[in-house]
PDB file of C-alpha atoms in Angstrom:
ATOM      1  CA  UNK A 284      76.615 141.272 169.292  1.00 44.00           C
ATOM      2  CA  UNK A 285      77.204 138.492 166.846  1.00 48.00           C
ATOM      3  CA  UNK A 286      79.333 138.905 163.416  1.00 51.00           C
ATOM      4  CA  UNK A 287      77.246 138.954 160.213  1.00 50.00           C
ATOM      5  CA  UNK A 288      78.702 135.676 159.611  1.00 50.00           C
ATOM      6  CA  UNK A 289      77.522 134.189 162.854  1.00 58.00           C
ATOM      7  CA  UNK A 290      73.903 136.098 162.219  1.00 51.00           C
ATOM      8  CA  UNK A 291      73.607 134.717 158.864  1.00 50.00           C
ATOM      9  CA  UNK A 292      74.640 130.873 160.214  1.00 56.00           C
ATOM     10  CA  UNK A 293      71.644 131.271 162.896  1.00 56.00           C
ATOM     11  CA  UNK A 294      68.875 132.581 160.171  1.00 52.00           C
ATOM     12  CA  UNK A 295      69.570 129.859 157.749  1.00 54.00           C
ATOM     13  CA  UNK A 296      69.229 127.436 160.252  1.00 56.00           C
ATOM     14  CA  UNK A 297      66.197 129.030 161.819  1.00 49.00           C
ATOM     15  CA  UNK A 298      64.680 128.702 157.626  1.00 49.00           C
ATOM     16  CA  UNK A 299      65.461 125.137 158.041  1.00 50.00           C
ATOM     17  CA  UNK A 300      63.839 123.995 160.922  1.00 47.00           C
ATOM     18  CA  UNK A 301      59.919 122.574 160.296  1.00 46.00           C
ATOM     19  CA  UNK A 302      57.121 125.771 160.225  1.00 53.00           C
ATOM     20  CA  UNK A 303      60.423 127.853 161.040  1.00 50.00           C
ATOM     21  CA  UNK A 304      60.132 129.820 157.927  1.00 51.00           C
ATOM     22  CA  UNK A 305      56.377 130.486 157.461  1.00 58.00           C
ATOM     23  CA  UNK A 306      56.292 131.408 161.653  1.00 70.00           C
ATOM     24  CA  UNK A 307      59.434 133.634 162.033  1.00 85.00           C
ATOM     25  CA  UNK A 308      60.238 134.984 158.676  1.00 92.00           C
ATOM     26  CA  UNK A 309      58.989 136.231 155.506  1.00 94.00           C
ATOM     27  CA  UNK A 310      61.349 134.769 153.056  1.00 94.00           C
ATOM     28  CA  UNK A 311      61.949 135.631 149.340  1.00 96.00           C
ATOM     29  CA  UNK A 312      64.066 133.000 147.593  1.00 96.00           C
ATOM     30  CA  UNK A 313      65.226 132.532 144.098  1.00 97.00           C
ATOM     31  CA  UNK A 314      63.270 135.441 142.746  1.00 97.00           C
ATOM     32  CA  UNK A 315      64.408 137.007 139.297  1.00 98.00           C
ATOM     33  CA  UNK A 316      63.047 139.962 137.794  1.00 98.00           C
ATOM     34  CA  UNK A 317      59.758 140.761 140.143  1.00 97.00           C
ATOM     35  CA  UNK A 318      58.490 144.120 140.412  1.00 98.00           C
ATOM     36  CA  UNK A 319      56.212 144.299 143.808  1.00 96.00           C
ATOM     37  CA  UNK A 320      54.933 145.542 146.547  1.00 97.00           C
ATOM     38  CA  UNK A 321      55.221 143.248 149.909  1.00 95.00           C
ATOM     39  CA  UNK A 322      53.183 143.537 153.070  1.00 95.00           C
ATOM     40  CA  UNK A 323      55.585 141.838 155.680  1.00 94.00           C
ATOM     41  CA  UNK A 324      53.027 141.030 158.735  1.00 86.00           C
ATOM     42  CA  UNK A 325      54.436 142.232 162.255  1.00 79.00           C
ATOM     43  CA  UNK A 326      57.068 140.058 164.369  1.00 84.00           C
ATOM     44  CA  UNK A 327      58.307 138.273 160.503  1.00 94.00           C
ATOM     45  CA  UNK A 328      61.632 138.970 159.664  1.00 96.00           C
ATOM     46  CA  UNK A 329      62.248 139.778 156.239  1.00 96.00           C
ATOM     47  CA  UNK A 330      64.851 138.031 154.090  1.00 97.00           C
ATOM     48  CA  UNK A 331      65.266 137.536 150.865  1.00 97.00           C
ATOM     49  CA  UNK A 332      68.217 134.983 149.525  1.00 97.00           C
ATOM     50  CA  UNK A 333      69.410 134.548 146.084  1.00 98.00           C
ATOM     51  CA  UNK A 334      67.438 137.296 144.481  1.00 98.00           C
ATOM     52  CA  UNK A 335      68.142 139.041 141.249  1.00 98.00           C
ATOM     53  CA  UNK A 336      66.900 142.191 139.050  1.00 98.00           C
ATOM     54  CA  UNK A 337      64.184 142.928 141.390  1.00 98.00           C
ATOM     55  CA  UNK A 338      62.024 146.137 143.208  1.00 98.00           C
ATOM     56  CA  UNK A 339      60.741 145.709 146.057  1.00 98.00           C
ATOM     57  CA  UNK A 340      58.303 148.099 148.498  1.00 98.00           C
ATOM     58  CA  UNK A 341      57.831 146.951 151.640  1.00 97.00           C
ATOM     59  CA  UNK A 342      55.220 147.896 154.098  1.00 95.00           C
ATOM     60  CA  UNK A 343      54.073 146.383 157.537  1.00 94.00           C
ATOM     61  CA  UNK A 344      56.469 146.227 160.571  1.00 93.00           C
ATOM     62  CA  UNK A 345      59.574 143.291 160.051  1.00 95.00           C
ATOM     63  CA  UNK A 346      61.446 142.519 163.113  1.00 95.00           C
ATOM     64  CA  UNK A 347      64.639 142.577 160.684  1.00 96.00           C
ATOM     65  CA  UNK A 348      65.535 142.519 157.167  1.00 97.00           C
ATOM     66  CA  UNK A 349      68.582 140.147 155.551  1.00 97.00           C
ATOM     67  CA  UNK A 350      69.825 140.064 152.455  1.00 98.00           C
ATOM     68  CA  UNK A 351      71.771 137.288 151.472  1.00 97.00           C
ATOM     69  CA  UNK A 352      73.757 136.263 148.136  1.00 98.00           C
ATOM     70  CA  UNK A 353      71.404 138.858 145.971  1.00 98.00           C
ATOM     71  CA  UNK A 354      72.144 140.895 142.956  1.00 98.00           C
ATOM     72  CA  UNK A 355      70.643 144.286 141.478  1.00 98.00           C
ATOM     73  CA  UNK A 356      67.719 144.382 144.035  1.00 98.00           C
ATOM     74  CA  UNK A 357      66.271 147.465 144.894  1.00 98.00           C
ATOM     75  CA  UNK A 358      64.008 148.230 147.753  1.00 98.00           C
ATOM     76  CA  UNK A 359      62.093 150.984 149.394  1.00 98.00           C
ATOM     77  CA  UNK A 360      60.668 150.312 152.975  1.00 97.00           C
ATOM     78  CA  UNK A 361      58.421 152.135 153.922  1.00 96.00           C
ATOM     79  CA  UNK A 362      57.483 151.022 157.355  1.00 90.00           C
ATOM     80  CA  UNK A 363      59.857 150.742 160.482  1.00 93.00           C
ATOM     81  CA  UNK A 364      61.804 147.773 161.131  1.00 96.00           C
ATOM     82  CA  UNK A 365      61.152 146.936 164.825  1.00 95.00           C
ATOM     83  CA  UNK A 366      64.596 146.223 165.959  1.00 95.00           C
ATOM     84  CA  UNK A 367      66.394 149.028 163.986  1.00 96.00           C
ATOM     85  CA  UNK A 368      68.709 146.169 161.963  1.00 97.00           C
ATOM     86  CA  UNK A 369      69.492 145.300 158.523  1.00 98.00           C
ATOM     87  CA  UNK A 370      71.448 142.769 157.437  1.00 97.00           C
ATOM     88  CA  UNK A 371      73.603 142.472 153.912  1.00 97.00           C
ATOM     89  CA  UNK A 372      76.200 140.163 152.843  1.00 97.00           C
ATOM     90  CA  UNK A 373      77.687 138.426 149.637  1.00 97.00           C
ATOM     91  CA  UNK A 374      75.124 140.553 147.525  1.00 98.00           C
ATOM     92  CA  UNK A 375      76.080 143.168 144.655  1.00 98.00           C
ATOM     93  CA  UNK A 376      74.406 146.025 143.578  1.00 98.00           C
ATOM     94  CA  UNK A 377      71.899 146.923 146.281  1.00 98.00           C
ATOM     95  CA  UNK A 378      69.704 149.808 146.618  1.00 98.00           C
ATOM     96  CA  UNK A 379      67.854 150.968 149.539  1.00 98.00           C
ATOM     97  CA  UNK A 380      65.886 153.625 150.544  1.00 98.00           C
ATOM     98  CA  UNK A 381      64.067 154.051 154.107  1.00 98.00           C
ATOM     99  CA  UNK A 382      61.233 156.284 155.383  1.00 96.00           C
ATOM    100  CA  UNK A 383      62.011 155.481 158.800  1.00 95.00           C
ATOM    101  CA  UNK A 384      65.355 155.608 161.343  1.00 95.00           C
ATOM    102  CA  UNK A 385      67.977 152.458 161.052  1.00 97.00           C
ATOM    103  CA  UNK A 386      69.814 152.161 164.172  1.00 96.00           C
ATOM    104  CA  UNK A 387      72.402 149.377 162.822  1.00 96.00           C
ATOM    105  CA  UNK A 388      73.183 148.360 158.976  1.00 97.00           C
ATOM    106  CA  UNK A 389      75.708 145.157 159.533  1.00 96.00           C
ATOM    107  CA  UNK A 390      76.969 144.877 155.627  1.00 96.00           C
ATOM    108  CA  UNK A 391      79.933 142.283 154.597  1.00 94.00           C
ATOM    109  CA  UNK A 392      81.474 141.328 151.279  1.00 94.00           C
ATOM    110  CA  UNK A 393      79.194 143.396 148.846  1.00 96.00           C
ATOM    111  CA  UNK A 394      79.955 145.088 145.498  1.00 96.00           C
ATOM    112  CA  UNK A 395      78.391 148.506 145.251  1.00 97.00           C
ATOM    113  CA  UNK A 396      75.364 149.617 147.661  1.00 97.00           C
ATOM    114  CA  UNK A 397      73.807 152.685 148.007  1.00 98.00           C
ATOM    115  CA  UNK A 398      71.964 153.820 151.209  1.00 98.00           C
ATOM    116  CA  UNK A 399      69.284 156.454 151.294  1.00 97.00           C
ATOM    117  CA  UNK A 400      67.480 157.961 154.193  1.00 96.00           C
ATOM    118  CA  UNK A 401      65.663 161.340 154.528  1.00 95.00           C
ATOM    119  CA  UNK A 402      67.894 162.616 157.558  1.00 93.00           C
ATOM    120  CA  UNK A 403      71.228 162.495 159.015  1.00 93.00           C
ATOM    121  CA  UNK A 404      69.358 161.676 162.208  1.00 93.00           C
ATOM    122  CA  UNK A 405      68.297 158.760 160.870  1.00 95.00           C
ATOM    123  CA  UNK A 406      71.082 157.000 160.175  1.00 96.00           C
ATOM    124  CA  UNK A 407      72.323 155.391 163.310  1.00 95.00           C
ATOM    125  CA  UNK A 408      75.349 153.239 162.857  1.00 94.00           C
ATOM    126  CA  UNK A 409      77.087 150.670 159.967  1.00 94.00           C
ATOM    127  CA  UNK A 410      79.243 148.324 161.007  1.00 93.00           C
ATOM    128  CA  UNK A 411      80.841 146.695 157.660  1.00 91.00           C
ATOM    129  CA  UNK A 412      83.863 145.037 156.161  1.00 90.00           C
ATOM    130  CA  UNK A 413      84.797 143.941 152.626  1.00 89.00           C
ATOM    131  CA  UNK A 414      82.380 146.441 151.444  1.00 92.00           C
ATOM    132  CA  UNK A 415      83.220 148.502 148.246  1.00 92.00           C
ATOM    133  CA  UNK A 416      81.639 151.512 146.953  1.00 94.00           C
ATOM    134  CA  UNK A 417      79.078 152.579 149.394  1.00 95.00           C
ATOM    135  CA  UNK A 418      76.960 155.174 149.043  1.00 96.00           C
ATOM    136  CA  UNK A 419      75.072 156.718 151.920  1.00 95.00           C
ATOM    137  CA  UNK A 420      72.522 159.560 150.987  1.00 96.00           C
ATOM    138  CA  UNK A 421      71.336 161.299 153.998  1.00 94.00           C
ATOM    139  CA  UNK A 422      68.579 164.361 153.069  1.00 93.00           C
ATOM    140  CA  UNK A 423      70.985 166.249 151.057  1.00 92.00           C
ATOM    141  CA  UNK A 424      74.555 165.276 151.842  1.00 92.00           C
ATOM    142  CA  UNK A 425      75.364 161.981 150.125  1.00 93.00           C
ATOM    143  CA  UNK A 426      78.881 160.110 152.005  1.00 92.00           C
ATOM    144  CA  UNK A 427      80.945 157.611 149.592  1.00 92.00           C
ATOM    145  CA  UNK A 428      83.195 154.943 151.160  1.00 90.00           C
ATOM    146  CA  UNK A 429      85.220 152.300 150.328  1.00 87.00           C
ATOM    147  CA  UNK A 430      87.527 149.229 151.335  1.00 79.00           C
ATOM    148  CA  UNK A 431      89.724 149.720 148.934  1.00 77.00           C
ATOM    149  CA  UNK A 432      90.515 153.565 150.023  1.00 74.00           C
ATOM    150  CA  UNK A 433      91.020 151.902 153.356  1.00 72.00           C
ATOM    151  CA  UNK A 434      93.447 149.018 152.224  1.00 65.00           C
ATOM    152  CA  UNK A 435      94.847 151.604 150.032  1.00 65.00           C
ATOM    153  CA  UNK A 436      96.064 153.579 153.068  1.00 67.00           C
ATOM    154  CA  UNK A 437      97.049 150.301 154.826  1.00 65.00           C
ATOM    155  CA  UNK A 438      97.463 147.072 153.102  1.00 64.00           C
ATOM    156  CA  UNK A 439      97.665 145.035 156.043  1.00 64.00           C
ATOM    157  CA  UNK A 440      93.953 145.241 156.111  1.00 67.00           C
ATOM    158  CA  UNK A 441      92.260 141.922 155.276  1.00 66.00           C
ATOM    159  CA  UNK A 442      88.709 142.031 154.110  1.00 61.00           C
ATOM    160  CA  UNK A 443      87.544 138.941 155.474  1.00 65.00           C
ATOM    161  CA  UNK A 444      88.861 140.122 159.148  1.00 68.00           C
ATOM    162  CA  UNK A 445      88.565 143.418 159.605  1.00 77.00           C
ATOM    163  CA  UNK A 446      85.249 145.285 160.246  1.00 83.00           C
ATOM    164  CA  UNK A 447      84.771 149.264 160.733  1.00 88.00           C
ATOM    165  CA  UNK A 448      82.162 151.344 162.169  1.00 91.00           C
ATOM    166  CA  UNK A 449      80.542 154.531 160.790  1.00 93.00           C
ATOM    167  CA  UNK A 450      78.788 157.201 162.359  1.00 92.00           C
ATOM    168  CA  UNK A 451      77.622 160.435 162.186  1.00 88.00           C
ATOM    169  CA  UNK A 452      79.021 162.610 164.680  1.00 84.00           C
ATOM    170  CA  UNK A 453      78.447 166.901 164.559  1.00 81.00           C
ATOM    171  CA  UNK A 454      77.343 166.360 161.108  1.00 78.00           C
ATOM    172  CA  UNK A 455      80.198 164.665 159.811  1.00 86.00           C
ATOM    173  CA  UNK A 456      80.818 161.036 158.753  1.00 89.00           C
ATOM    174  CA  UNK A 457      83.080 159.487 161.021  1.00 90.00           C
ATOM    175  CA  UNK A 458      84.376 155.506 160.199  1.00 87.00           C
ATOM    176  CA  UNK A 459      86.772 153.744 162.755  1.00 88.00           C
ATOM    177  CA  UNK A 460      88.540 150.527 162.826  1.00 84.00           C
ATOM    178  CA  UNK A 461      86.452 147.885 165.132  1.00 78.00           C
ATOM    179  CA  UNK A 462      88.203 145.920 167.748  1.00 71.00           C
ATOM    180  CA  UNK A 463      87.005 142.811 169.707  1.00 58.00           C
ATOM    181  CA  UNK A 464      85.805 142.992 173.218  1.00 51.00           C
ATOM    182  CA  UNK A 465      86.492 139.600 175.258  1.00 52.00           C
ATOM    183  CA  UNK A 466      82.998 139.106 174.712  1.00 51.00           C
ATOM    184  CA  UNK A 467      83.062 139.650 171.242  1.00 52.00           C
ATOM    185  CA  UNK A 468      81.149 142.911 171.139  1.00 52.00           C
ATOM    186  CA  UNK A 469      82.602 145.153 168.656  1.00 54.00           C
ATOM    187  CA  UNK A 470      84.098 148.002 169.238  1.00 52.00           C
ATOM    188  CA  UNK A 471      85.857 151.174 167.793  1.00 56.00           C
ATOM    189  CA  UNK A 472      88.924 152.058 170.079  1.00 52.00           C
ATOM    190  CA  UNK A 473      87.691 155.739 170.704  1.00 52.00           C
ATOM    191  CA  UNK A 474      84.433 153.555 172.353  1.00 49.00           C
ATOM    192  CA  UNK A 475      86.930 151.225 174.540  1.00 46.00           C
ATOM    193  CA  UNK A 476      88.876 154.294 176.055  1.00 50.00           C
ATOM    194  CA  UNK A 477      85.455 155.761 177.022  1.00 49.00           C
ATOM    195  CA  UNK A 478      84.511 152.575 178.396  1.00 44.00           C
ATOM    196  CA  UNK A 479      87.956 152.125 180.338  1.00 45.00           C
ATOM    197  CA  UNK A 480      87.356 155.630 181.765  1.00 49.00           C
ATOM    198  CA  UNK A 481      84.164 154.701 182.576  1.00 49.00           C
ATOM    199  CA  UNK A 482      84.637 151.477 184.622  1.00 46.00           C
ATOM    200  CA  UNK A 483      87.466 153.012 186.298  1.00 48.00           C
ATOM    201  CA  UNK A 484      85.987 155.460 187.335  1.00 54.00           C
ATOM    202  CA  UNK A 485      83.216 152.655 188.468  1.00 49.00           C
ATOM    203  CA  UNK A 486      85.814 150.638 190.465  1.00 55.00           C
ATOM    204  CA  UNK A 487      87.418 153.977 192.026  1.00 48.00           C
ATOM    205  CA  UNK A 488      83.623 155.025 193.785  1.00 48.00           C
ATOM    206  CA  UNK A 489      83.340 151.300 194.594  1.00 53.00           C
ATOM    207  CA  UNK A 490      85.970 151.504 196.343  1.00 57.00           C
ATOM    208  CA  UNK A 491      85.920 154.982 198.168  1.00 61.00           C
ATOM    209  CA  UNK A 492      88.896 155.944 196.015  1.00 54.00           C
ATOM    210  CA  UNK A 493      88.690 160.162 195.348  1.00 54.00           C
ATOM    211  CA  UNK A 494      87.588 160.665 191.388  1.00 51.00           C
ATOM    212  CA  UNK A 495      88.481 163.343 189.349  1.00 52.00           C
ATOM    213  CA  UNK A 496      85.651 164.935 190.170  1.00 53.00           C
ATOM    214  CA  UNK A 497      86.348 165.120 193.860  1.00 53.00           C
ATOM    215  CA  UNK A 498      89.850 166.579 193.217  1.00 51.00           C
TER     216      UNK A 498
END
């Protein structure tokens, strides 16, 4: 999986190149104090840049949605986004609120967001980083986190370096520090045990070695 950083590199390219914008993505830029509803038409990604004081419903089917470099934007969506991803970064004062499941929210460097979904179940995972004063509201239980709790507990934490991953596990929030896989997939270290286990436990079978199961 690619960092935010690297994501948002690749769109802004993509919004360069000739007919790139108007045949891949649906792109709001510059807009100040609009109050609308957009239709986003299927297989666009949504992303709006450099937007401020705005309100947003969206309806249709985007691939993604990014948010770059806004401030005080608020937006309902209230179709599904086809990949499961949304995208946030250098932005302040964000509001969002989805009628349908997320499976990934990648957020970095953002003042104050706030998160609302109907369900727990929703919710699938947020990997962030630099990110204060987050708000998640899931049906009834609302979560609050925070960098700064974090680097208060250890202020060897940098924000420009060090990403974390939340989840919801039993019902309760759980948020882990991420670690790099050789192949730059991130990963929490509770995930990279499992994944040990798993390919040695792989490699053992492979090789007619007994498992613990066969004990």
């Amino acid at each position: 999986m690619m960092s935010v950083k690297d994501q948002a590199n690749a769109l802004n390219n993509s919004v360069n190149r000739p007919n790139a914008k108007e045949n891949a993505t649906h792109l709001l830029k510059d807009v100040k104090n609009a109050v609308e509803t957009i239709e986003v038409q299927d297989r666009k990604a949504l992303y709006l840049l450099k937007c401020e004081d705005c309100e947003y419903i969206i309806q249709g089917k985007p691939i993604k949605i990014s948010i770059e470099s806004c401030k005080n934007l608020t937006i309902k969506v209230e179709g599904k986004v086809l990949t499961g991803t949304v995208d946030i970064w250098k932005s302040e004062s964000i509001n969002l609120d989805f009628d349908r499941s997320v499976s990934v929210f990648q957020l970095d460097s953002i003042q104050t967001i706030t998160i609302k979904m109907p369900e727990a179940e929703y919710f699938g995972s947020m990997i962030w980083a630099g990110v204060d004063n987050i708000t998640l509201n899931l049906g009834d239980e609302t979560h609050n986190l925070s960098y700064s709790q974090l680097q208060a507990r250890n202020a060897a934490l940098r924000p420009d370096t060090d990403q974390f991953k939340t989840t919801i596990v039993g019902g309760s929030i759980k948020t882990e520090a991420i670690v790099r896989m050789d192949n730059g997939y991130p990963m929490t270290r509770a995930e990279e045990s499992s994944l040990q286990a798993s390919e040695k436990k792989k490699d053992e079978v492979l090789r007619g070695a007994p498992t613990a199961d066969d004990e």
